[in-house]
């Protein structure tokens, strides 16, 4: 598969890039500078692009089998940039023949029980509410993109650099947690789940929670 990956220079995006190339896929990795530190692979082409510019997105997406995102708000941006980038990717991709979008989402919008999202729980940190809400707003943009075969892949509550075990569980719309209530995943195993979904298309038009 020939994948255009936005956010390829980010912490999660670099792991998705590695997972894709390990499986023999070709990656066009987008960052604003056109640089992707720490990735040196002949199957990765680093290109400059702006996820807030639909013309850029359309130009870059053309000719790819799928568009993927590990986008996050840049440090100097408001978190609202995230739903804007979702909207822009949908608009840009919509001008091409590409019909597949796999998006890295947030855990806050996943359900933890009947009618309760993680963001609504007392334990959810106040300082993360705006970012979690921006992820929920991005999901709303993506949900409206009926013409696209989209998947919104959301990590566990805690996601950190770690080991690639290849083990994970998924749940549609639900936060994945262990029996003792721990919700976590390594970035490497999140990348495995993300690329599994990209390859299989098992969770099209789905908000998919991923965790151990
Ligand atoms: N538990 C959770 O819910 C949870 C936990 C962690 C992360 N996440 C989410 O997962 C996503 C990825 O996280 P991360 O830690 O890997 O983020 P990160 O390291 O901050 O990477 C963000 C990426 O977005 C790119 N980007 C930002 N603005 C852009 C623009 N206008 N045009 C093109 N690229 C742009 C950056 O590229 P540049 O090189 O151009 O800056 C970078 O590659 C984020 O949305 C984050 O909120 C969720």
PDB file of C-alpha atoms and ligand atoms in Angstrom:
ATOM      1  CA  UNK A   1       0.000   0.000   0.000  1.00  0.00           C
ATOM      2  CA  UNK A   2       1.140   3.538  -0.710  1.00  0.00           C
ATOM      3  CA  UNK A   3       0.154   5.626   2.326  1.00  0.00           C
ATOM      4  CA  UNK A   4       0.200   9.390   2.817  1.00  0.00           C
ATOM      5  CA  UNK A   5       0.750   9.936   6.551  1.00  0.00           C
ATOM      6  CA  UNK A   6       0.132  13.316   8.162  1.00  0.00           C
ATOM      7  CA  UNK A   7       1.921  13.728  11.501  1.00  0.00           C
ATOM      8  CA  UNK A   8       4.712  11.364  10.429  1.00  0.00           C
ATOM      9  CA  UNK A   9       7.230  13.446  12.405  1.00  0.00           C
ATOM     10  CA  UNK A  10       5.263  13.121  15.659  1.00  0.00           C
ATOM     11  CA  UNK A  11       5.747  10.619  18.468  1.00  0.00           C
ATOM     12  CA  UNK A  12       2.955   8.304  17.377  1.00  0.00           C
ATOM     13  CA  UNK A  13       3.403   9.060  13.669  1.00  0.00           C
ATOM     14  CA  UNK A  14       7.028   7.901  13.690  1.00  0.00           C
ATOM     15  CA  UNK A  15       5.935   4.559  15.156  1.00  0.00           C
ATOM     16  CA  UNK A  16       3.169   4.213  12.555  1.00  0.00           C
ATOM     17  CA  UNK A  17       5.769   4.969   9.868  1.00  0.00           C
ATOM     18  CA  UNK A  18       8.039   2.218  11.228  1.00  0.00           C
ATOM     19  CA  UNK A  19       5.162  -0.268  11.433  1.00  0.00           C
ATOM     20  CA  UNK A  20       4.099   0.486   7.851  1.00  0.00           C
ATOM     21  CA  UNK A  21       7.593   0.104   6.412  1.00  0.00           C
ATOM     22  CA  UNK A  22       8.258  -3.087   8.433  1.00  0.00           C
ATOM     23  CA  UNK A  23       5.247  -4.555   6.616  1.00  0.00           C
ATOM     24  CA  UNK A  24       6.514  -3.468   3.208  1.00  0.00           C
ATOM     25  CA  UNK A  25       4.263  -0.462   2.665  1.00  0.00           C
ATOM     26  CA  UNK A  26       5.454   2.772   1.111  1.00  0.00           C
ATOM     27  CA  UNK A  27       5.001   5.934   3.143  1.00  0.00           C
ATOM     28  CA  UNK A  28       4.868   9.541   2.106  1.00  0.00           C
ATOM     29  CA  UNK A  29       5.407  11.199   5.469  1.00  0.00           C
ATOM     30  CA  UNK A  30       4.175  14.759   5.912  1.00  0.00           C
ATOM     31  CA  UNK A  31       5.504  17.348   8.337  1.00  0.00           C
ATOM     32  CA  UNK A  32       5.430  21.109   8.038  1.00  0.00           C
ATOM     33  CA  UNK A  33       9.205  21.307   7.579  1.00  0.00           C
ATOM     34  CA  UNK A  34       9.495  18.304   5.270  1.00  0.00           C
ATOM     35  CA  UNK A  35      11.864  16.657   7.795  1.00  0.00           C
ATOM     36  CA  UNK A  36      11.191  13.484   9.779  1.00  0.00           C
ATOM     37  CA  UNK A  37      13.863  13.011  12.412  1.00  0.00           C
ATOM     38  CA  UNK A  38      14.945   9.454  13.182  1.00  0.00           C
ATOM     39  CA  UNK A  39      13.405   7.819  10.119  1.00  0.00           C
ATOM     40  CA  UNK A  40      15.879   6.679   7.478  1.00  0.00           C
ATOM     41  CA  UNK A  41      14.206   4.202   5.160  1.00  0.00           C
ATOM     42  CA  UNK A  42      14.144   4.085   1.357  1.00  0.00           C
ATOM     43  CA  UNK A  43      10.401   3.360   1.529  1.00  0.00           C
ATOM     44  CA  UNK A  44       9.717   6.650   3.317  1.00  0.00           C
ATOM     45  CA  UNK A  45       9.568   9.887   1.399  1.00  0.00           C
ATOM     46  CA  UNK A  46       9.503  12.914   3.688  1.00  0.00           C
ATOM     47  CA  UNK A  47       7.558  15.834   2.237  1.00  0.00           C
ATOM     48  CA  UNK A  48       6.474  19.260   3.448  1.00  0.00           C
ATOM     49  CA  UNK A  49       2.760  19.920   3.777  1.00  0.00           C
ATOM     50  CA  UNK A  50       0.239  21.862   5.810  1.00  0.00           C
ATOM     51  CA  UNK A  51      -2.811  20.025   7.152  1.00  0.00           C
ATOM     52  CA  UNK A  52      -4.693  23.326   7.369  1.00  0.00           C
ATOM     53  CA  UNK A  53      -4.455  23.850   3.603  1.00  0.00           C
ATOM     54  CA  UNK A  54      -6.902  21.778   1.527  1.00  0.00           C
ATOM     55  CA  UNK A  55      -4.994  22.436  -1.709  1.00  0.00           C
ATOM     56  CA  UNK A  56      -1.832  21.047  -0.121  1.00  0.00           C
ATOM     57  CA  UNK A  57      -3.732  18.012   1.130  1.00  0.00           C
ATOM     58  CA  UNK A  58      -5.280  17.335  -2.304  1.00  0.00           C
ATOM     59  CA  UNK A  59      -1.940  17.707  -4.112  1.00  0.00           C
ATOM     60  CA  UNK A  60      -0.184  15.383  -1.667  1.00  0.00           C
ATOM     61  CA  UNK A  61      -2.967  12.790  -1.423  1.00  0.00           C
ATOM     62  CA  UNK A  62      -3.366  12.224  -5.163  1.00  0.00           C
ATOM     63  CA  UNK A  63      -2.090   8.820  -6.240  1.00  0.00           C
ATOM     64  CA  UNK A  64      -2.039   7.245  -2.768  1.00  0.00           C
ATOM     65  CA  UNK A  65      -4.048   4.197  -1.670  1.00  0.00           C
ATOM     66  CA  UNK A  66      -4.923   5.739   1.689  1.00  0.00           C
ATOM     67  CA  UNK A  67      -4.447   8.820   3.829  1.00  0.00           C
ATOM     68  CA  UNK A  68      -3.563   8.383   7.498  1.00  0.00           C
ATOM     69  CA  UNK A  69      -3.240  10.878  10.311  1.00  0.00           C
ATOM     70  CA  UNK A  70      -1.316  11.069  13.557  1.00  0.00           C
ATOM     71  CA  UNK A  71      -1.847  14.815  13.639  1.00  0.00           C
ATOM     72  CA  UNK A  72      -1.829  16.766  16.866  1.00  0.00           C
ATOM     73  CA  UNK A  73      -1.991  20.483  17.591  1.00  0.00           C
ATOM     74  CA  UNK A  74       1.418  22.124  17.217  1.00  0.00           C
ATOM     75  CA  UNK A  75       2.739  23.675  20.455  1.00  0.00           C
ATOM     76  CA  UNK A  76       1.977  27.251  19.367  1.00  0.00           C
ATOM     77  CA  UNK A  77      -1.571  26.431  18.177  1.00  0.00           C
ATOM     78  CA  UNK A  78      -4.945  26.342  19.930  1.00  0.00           C
ATOM     79  CA  UNK A  79      -6.353  22.829  20.278  1.00  0.00           C
ATOM     80  CA  UNK A  80      -9.260  23.826  17.999  1.00  0.00           C
ATOM     81  CA  UNK A  81      -6.825  23.403  15.124  1.00  0.00           C
ATOM     82  CA  UNK A  82      -7.455  19.652  15.416  1.00  0.00           C
ATOM     83  CA  UNK A  83     -11.093  19.606  14.159  1.00  0.00           C
ATOM     84  CA  UNK A  84     -10.036  22.179  11.564  1.00  0.00           C
ATOM     85  CA  UNK A  85      -7.333  19.809  10.319  1.00  0.00           C
ATOM     86  CA  UNK A  86      -9.873  16.959  10.206  1.00  0.00           C
ATOM     87  CA  UNK A  87     -12.196  19.128   8.123  1.00  0.00           C
ATOM     88  CA  UNK A  88      -9.324  20.179   5.843  1.00  0.00           C
ATOM     89  CA  UNK A  89      -8.128  16.610   5.303  1.00  0.00           C
ATOM     90  CA  UNK A  90     -11.670  15.535   4.412  1.00  0.00           C
ATOM     91  CA  UNK A  91     -12.022  18.445   1.977  1.00  0.00           C
ATOM     92  CA  UNK A  92      -8.611  17.893   0.386  1.00  0.00           C
ATOM     93  CA  UNK A  93      -8.928  14.116   0.135  1.00  0.00           C
ATOM     94  CA  UNK A  94     -12.438  14.608  -1.291  1.00  0.00           C
ATOM     95  CA  UNK A  95     -10.883  16.304  -4.322  1.00  0.00           C
ATOM     96  CA  UNK A  96      -8.930  13.135  -5.154  1.00  0.00           C
ATOM     97  CA  UNK A  97      -9.712   9.499  -5.945  1.00  0.00           C
ATOM     98  CA  UNK A  98      -8.561   8.433  -2.465  1.00  0.00           C
ATOM     99  CA  UNK A  99     -11.459   7.097  -0.395  1.00  0.00           C
ATOM    100  CA  UNK A 100      -9.724   5.748   2.725  1.00  0.00           C
ATOM    101  CA  UNK A 101      -8.823   7.826   5.826  1.00  0.00           C
ATOM    102  CA  UNK A 102      -7.505   6.395   9.089  1.00  0.00           C
ATOM    103  CA  UNK A 103      -7.270   8.959  11.889  1.00  0.00           C
ATOM    104  CA  UNK A 104      -5.529   8.881  15.277  1.00  0.00           C
ATOM    105  CA  UNK A 105      -8.084  10.091  17.800  1.00  0.00           C
ATOM    106  CA  UNK A 106      -8.331  10.700  21.506  1.00  0.00           C
ATOM    107  CA  UNK A 107      -9.454   8.543  24.408  1.00  0.00           C
ATOM    108  CA  UNK A 108     -11.704  11.201  25.986  1.00  0.00           C
ATOM    109  CA  UNK A 109     -14.595  10.540  23.615  1.00  0.00           C
ATOM    110  CA  UNK A 110     -14.661   6.789  24.306  1.00  0.00           C
ATOM    111  CA  UNK A 111     -17.409   5.386  26.523  1.00  0.00           C
ATOM    112  CA  UNK A 112     -16.620   4.008  29.955  1.00  0.00           C
ATOM    113  CA  UNK A 113     -20.143   2.899  30.756  1.00  0.00           C
ATOM    114  CA  UNK A 114     -23.681   3.477  29.674  1.00  0.00           C
ATOM    115  CA  UNK A 115     -23.978   7.088  28.451  1.00  0.00           C
ATOM    116  CA  UNK A 116     -20.678   8.187  30.046  1.00  0.00           C
ATOM    117  CA  UNK A 117     -17.595   9.227  28.115  1.00  0.00           C
ATOM    118  CA  UNK A 118     -14.131   9.201  29.707  1.00  0.00           C
ATOM    119  CA  UNK A 119     -13.988  13.021  29.447  1.00  0.00           C
ATOM    120  CA  UNK A 120     -17.116  13.230  31.649  1.00  0.00           C
ATOM    121  CA  UNK A 121     -15.676  11.229  34.550  1.00  0.00           C
ATOM    122  CA  UNK A 122     -14.433  12.880  37.783  1.00  0.00           C
ATOM    123  CA  UNK A 123     -10.995  11.318  37.293  1.00  0.00           C
ATOM    124  CA  UNK A 124     -10.429  12.987  33.919  1.00  0.00           C
ATOM    125  CA  UNK A 125      -7.748  15.714  34.347  1.00  0.00           C
ATOM    126  CA  UNK A 126      -9.176  19.238  33.962  1.00  0.00           C
ATOM    127  CA  UNK A 127      -6.186  20.434  31.964  1.00  0.00           C
ATOM    128  CA  UNK A 128      -6.793  17.772  29.281  1.00  0.00           C
ATOM    129  CA  UNK A 129     -10.478  18.606  28.762  1.00  0.00           C
ATOM    130  CA  UNK A 130      -9.948  21.146  25.923  1.00  0.00           C
ATOM    131  CA  UNK A 131      -7.739  18.741  23.935  1.00  0.00           C
ATOM    132  CA  UNK A 132     -10.099  15.821  24.563  1.00  0.00           C
ATOM    133  CA  UNK A 133     -13.029  17.974  23.430  1.00  0.00           C
ATOM    134  CA  UNK A 134     -11.083  18.955  20.295  1.00  0.00           C
ATOM    135  CA  UNK A 135     -10.666  15.249  19.540  1.00  0.00           C
ATOM    136  CA  UNK A 136     -14.420  14.739  19.977  1.00  0.00           C
ATOM    137  CA  UNK A 137     -15.061  17.691  17.641  1.00  0.00           C
ATOM    138  CA  UNK A 138     -12.670  16.166  15.097  1.00  0.00           C
ATOM    139  CA  UNK A 139     -14.617  12.904  15.307  1.00  0.00           C
ATOM    140  CA  UNK A 140     -17.836  14.809  14.552  1.00  0.00           C
ATOM    141  CA  UNK A 141     -16.203  16.254  11.408  1.00  0.00           C
ATOM    142  CA  UNK A 142     -15.066  12.799  10.353  1.00  0.00           C
ATOM    143  CA  UNK A 143     -18.435  11.163  11.089  1.00  0.00           C
ATOM    144  CA  UNK A 144     -20.019  13.528   8.551  1.00  0.00           C
ATOM    145  CA  UNK A 145     -17.669  12.362   5.783  1.00  0.00           C
ATOM    146  CA  UNK A 146     -20.014   9.727   4.364  1.00  0.00           C
ATOM    147  CA  UNK A 147     -18.101   9.482   1.074  1.00  0.00           C
ATOM    148  CA  UNK A 148     -14.918   8.382   2.813  1.00  0.00           C
ATOM    149  CA  UNK A 149     -14.150   4.968   4.251  1.00  0.00           C
ATOM    150  CA  UNK A 150     -12.907   6.454   7.519  1.00  0.00           C
ATOM    151  CA  UNK A 151     -11.757   4.795  10.718  1.00  0.00           C
ATOM    152  CA  UNK A 152     -11.111   6.747  13.911  1.00  0.00           C
ATOM    153  CA  UNK A 153      -8.599   4.800  15.986  1.00  0.00           C
ATOM    154  CA  UNK A 154      -8.405   6.042  19.582  1.00  0.00           C
ATOM    155  CA  UNK A 155      -5.723   5.037  22.059  1.00  0.00           C
ATOM    156  CA  UNK A 156      -6.161   3.985  25.672  1.00  0.00           C
ATOM    157  CA  UNK A 157      -6.204   6.664  28.376  1.00  0.00           C
ATOM    158  CA  UNK A 158      -2.425   6.317  28.784  1.00  0.00           C
ATOM    159  CA  UNK A 159      -0.172   5.888  25.746  1.00  0.00           C
ATOM    160  CA  UNK A 160       3.598   6.042  26.050  1.00  0.00           C
ATOM    161  CA  UNK A 161       6.707   4.945  24.207  1.00  0.00           C
ATOM    162  CA  UNK A 162       7.348   1.298  25.054  1.00  0.00           C
ATOM    163  CA  UNK A 163       7.569  -2.166  23.569  1.00  0.00           C
ATOM    164  CA  UNK A 164       6.055  -3.645  20.439  1.00  0.00           C
ATOM    165  CA  UNK A 165       4.387  -6.819  21.702  1.00  0.00           C
ATOM    166  CA  UNK A 166       1.861  -7.127  18.860  1.00  0.00           C
ATOM    167  CA  UNK A 167      -0.831  -7.711  21.493  1.00  0.00           C
ATOM    168  CA  UNK A 168      -3.795  -5.390  21.965  1.00  0.00           C
ATOM    169  CA  UNK A 169      -7.566  -5.423  22.237  1.00  0.00           C
ATOM    170  CA  UNK A 170     -10.133  -3.216  20.507  1.00  0.00           C
ATOM    171  CA  UNK A 171     -13.683  -2.169  21.337  1.00  0.00           C
ATOM    172  CA  UNK A 172     -16.118  -0.194  19.223  1.00  0.00           C
ATOM    173  CA  UNK A 173     -16.689   3.209  20.875  1.00  0.00           C
ATOM    174  CA  UNK A 174     -15.384   1.937  24.223  1.00  0.00           C
ATOM    175  CA  UNK A 175     -12.313   2.650  26.297  1.00  0.00           C
ATOM    176  CA  UNK A 176     -10.237  -0.531  26.532  1.00  0.00           C
ATOM    177  CA  UNK A 177      -9.003  -1.244  30.064  1.00  0.00           C
ATOM    178  CA  UNK A 178      -7.621  -4.222  31.945  1.00  0.00           C
ATOM    179  CA  UNK A 179      -9.619  -5.992  34.668  1.00  0.00           C
ATOM    180  CA  UNK A 180      -7.982  -3.791  37.304  1.00  0.00           C
ATOM    181  CA  UNK A 181      -9.193  -0.676  35.494  1.00  0.00           C
ATOM    182  CA  UNK A 182      -5.863   0.310  33.902  1.00  0.00           C
ATOM    183  CA  UNK A 183      -6.270   1.744  30.409  1.00  0.00           C
ATOM    184  CA  UNK A 184      -2.951   1.865  28.610  1.00  0.00           C
ATOM    185  CA  UNK A 185      -1.095   0.943  25.407  1.00  0.00           C
ATOM    186  CA  UNK A 186       2.441   1.455  24.147  1.00  0.00           C
ATOM    187  CA  UNK A 187       2.827   3.736  21.131  1.00  0.00           C
ATOM    188  CA  UNK A 188       4.379   0.774  19.300  1.00  0.00           C
ATOM    189  CA  UNK A 189       1.361  -1.473  19.888  1.00  0.00           C
ATOM    190  CA  UNK A 190      -1.004   1.383  19.041  1.00  0.00           C
ATOM    191  CA  UNK A 191       0.855   1.586  15.715  1.00  0.00           C
ATOM    192  CA  UNK A 192       0.303  -2.165  15.215  1.00  0.00           C
ATOM    193  CA  UNK A 193      -3.448  -1.730  15.800  1.00  0.00           C
ATOM    194  CA  UNK A 194      -3.553   1.336  13.553  1.00  0.00           C
ATOM    195  CA  UNK A 195      -1.826  -0.417  10.645  1.00  0.00           C
ATOM    196  CA  UNK A 196      -3.913  -3.585  11.178  1.00  0.00           C
ATOM    197  CA  UNK A 197      -7.002  -1.417  10.708  1.00  0.00           C
ATOM    198  CA  UNK A 198      -5.506   0.356   7.690  1.00  0.00           C
ATOM    199  CA  UNK A 199      -4.828  -3.014   6.070  1.00  0.00           C
ATOM    200  CA  UNK A 200      -8.020  -4.837   7.052  1.00  0.00           C
ATOM    201  CA  UNK A 201     -10.718  -2.157   6.962  1.00  0.00           C
ATOM    202  CA  UNK A 202     -12.533  -4.084   9.677  1.00  0.00           C
ATOM    203  CA  UNK A 203     -13.635  -0.898  11.463  1.00  0.00           C
ATOM    204  CA  UNK A 204     -14.830   1.381   8.680  1.00  0.00           C
ATOM    205  CA  UNK A 205     -17.105   4.209   9.905  1.00  0.00           C
ATOM    206  CA  UNK A 206     -16.143   3.275  13.459  1.00  0.00           C
ATOM    207  CA  UNK A 207     -14.597   4.949  16.503  1.00  0.00           C
ATOM    208  CA  UNK A 208     -12.303   2.156  17.621  1.00  0.00           C
ATOM    209  CA  UNK A 209     -10.782   2.051  21.123  1.00  0.00           C
ATOM    210  CA  UNK A 210      -7.398   0.307  21.422  1.00  0.00           C
ATOM    211  CA  UNK A 211      -5.688  -0.885  24.605  1.00  0.00           C
ATOM    212  CA  UNK A 212      -4.360  -3.888  26.510  1.00  0.00           C
TER     213      UNK A 212
HETATM  214  N1  LIG B   1      -4.794   9.104  25.357  1.00  0.00           N
HETATM  215  C1  LIG B   1      -5.003   9.935  24.333  1.00  0.00           C
HETATM  216  O1  LIG B   1      -6.134  10.264  23.987  1.00  0.00           O
HETATM  217  C2  LIG B   1      -3.838  10.446  23.565  1.00  0.00           C
HETATM  218  C3  LIG B   1      -2.560  10.384  24.115  1.00  0.00           C
HETATM  219  C4  LIG B   1      -1.496  10.822  23.331  1.00  0.00           C
HETATM  220  C5  LIG B   1      -1.732  11.378  22.067  1.00  0.00           C
HETATM  221  N2  LIG B   1      -2.984  11.451  21.598  1.00  0.00           N
HETATM  222  C6  LIG B   1      -3.255  12.101  20.297  1.00  0.00           C
HETATM  223  O2  LIG B   1      -2.557  11.435  19.256  1.00  0.00           O
HETATM  224  C7  LIG B   1      -2.148  12.392  18.271  1.00  0.00           C
HETATM  225  C8  LIG B   1      -0.643  12.251  18.027  1.00  0.00           C
HETATM  226  O3  LIG B   1       0.042  12.466  19.256  1.00  0.00           O
HETATM  227  P1  LIG B   1       1.637  12.693  19.302  1.00  0.00           P
HETATM  228  O4  LIG B   1       2.024  12.706  20.731  1.00  0.00           O
HETATM  229  O5  LIG B   1       2.307  11.772  18.352  1.00  0.00           O
HETATM  230  O6  LIG B   1       1.710  14.192  18.727  1.00  0.00           O
HETATM  231  P2  LIG B   1       3.006  15.062  18.337  1.00  0.00           P
HETATM  232  O7  LIG B   1       4.258  14.316  18.683  1.00  0.00           O
HETATM  233  O8  LIG B   1       2.793  16.420  18.911  1.00  0.00           O
HETATM  234  O9  LIG B   1       2.919  15.145  16.733  1.00  0.00           O
HETATM  235  C9  LIG B   1       1.986  15.986  16.114  1.00  0.00           C
HETATM  236  C10 LIG B   1       2.201  15.882  14.613  1.00  0.00           C
HETATM  237  O10 LIG B   1       1.271  16.747  13.946  1.00  0.00           O
HETATM  238  C11 LIG B   1       2.010  17.454  12.938  1.00  0.00           C
HETATM  239  N3  LIG B   1       1.352  18.737  12.633  1.00  0.00           N
HETATM  240  C12 LIG B   1       0.873  19.662  13.508  1.00  0.00           C
HETATM  241  N4  LIG B   1       0.337  20.697  12.828  1.00  0.00           N
HETATM  242  C13 LIG B   1       0.459  20.403  11.506  1.00  0.00           C
HETATM  243  C14 LIG B   1       0.086  21.064  10.307  1.00  0.00           C
HETATM  244  N5  LIG B   1      -0.555  22.252  10.306  1.00  0.00           N
HETATM  245  N6  LIG B   1       0.362  20.480   9.120  1.00  0.00           N
HETATM  246  C15 LIG B   1       1.007  19.271   9.065  1.00  0.00           C
HETATM  247  N7  LIG B   1       1.398  18.597  10.178  1.00  0.00           N
HETATM  248  C16 LIG B   1       1.135  19.158  11.371  1.00  0.00           C
HETATM  249  C17 LIG B   1       3.377  17.646  13.530  1.00  0.00           C
HETATM  250  O11 LIG B   1       4.299  17.905  12.481  1.00  0.00           O
HETATM  251  P3  LIG B   1       5.455  19.049  12.543  1.00  0.00           P
HETATM  252  O12 LIG B   1       6.742  18.275  12.413  1.00  0.00           O
HETATM  253  O13 LIG B   1       5.159  19.875  11.357  1.00  0.00           O
HETATM  254  O14 LIG B   1       5.312  19.765  13.864  1.00  0.00           O
HETATM  255  C18 LIG B   1       3.604  16.288  14.160  1.00  0.00           C
HETATM  256  O15 LIG B   1       4.057  15.366  13.189  1.00  0.00           O
HETATM  257  C19 LIG B   1      -2.532  13.771  18.826  1.00  0.00           C
HETATM  258  O16 LIG B   1      -3.727  14.193  18.245  1.00  0.00           O
HETATM  259  C20 LIG B   1      -2.699  13.513  20.300  1.00  0.00           C
HETATM  260  O17 LIG B   1      -3.592  14.427  20.930  1.00  0.00           O
HETATM  261  C21 LIG B   1      -4.057  10.995  22.293  1.00  0.00           C
END
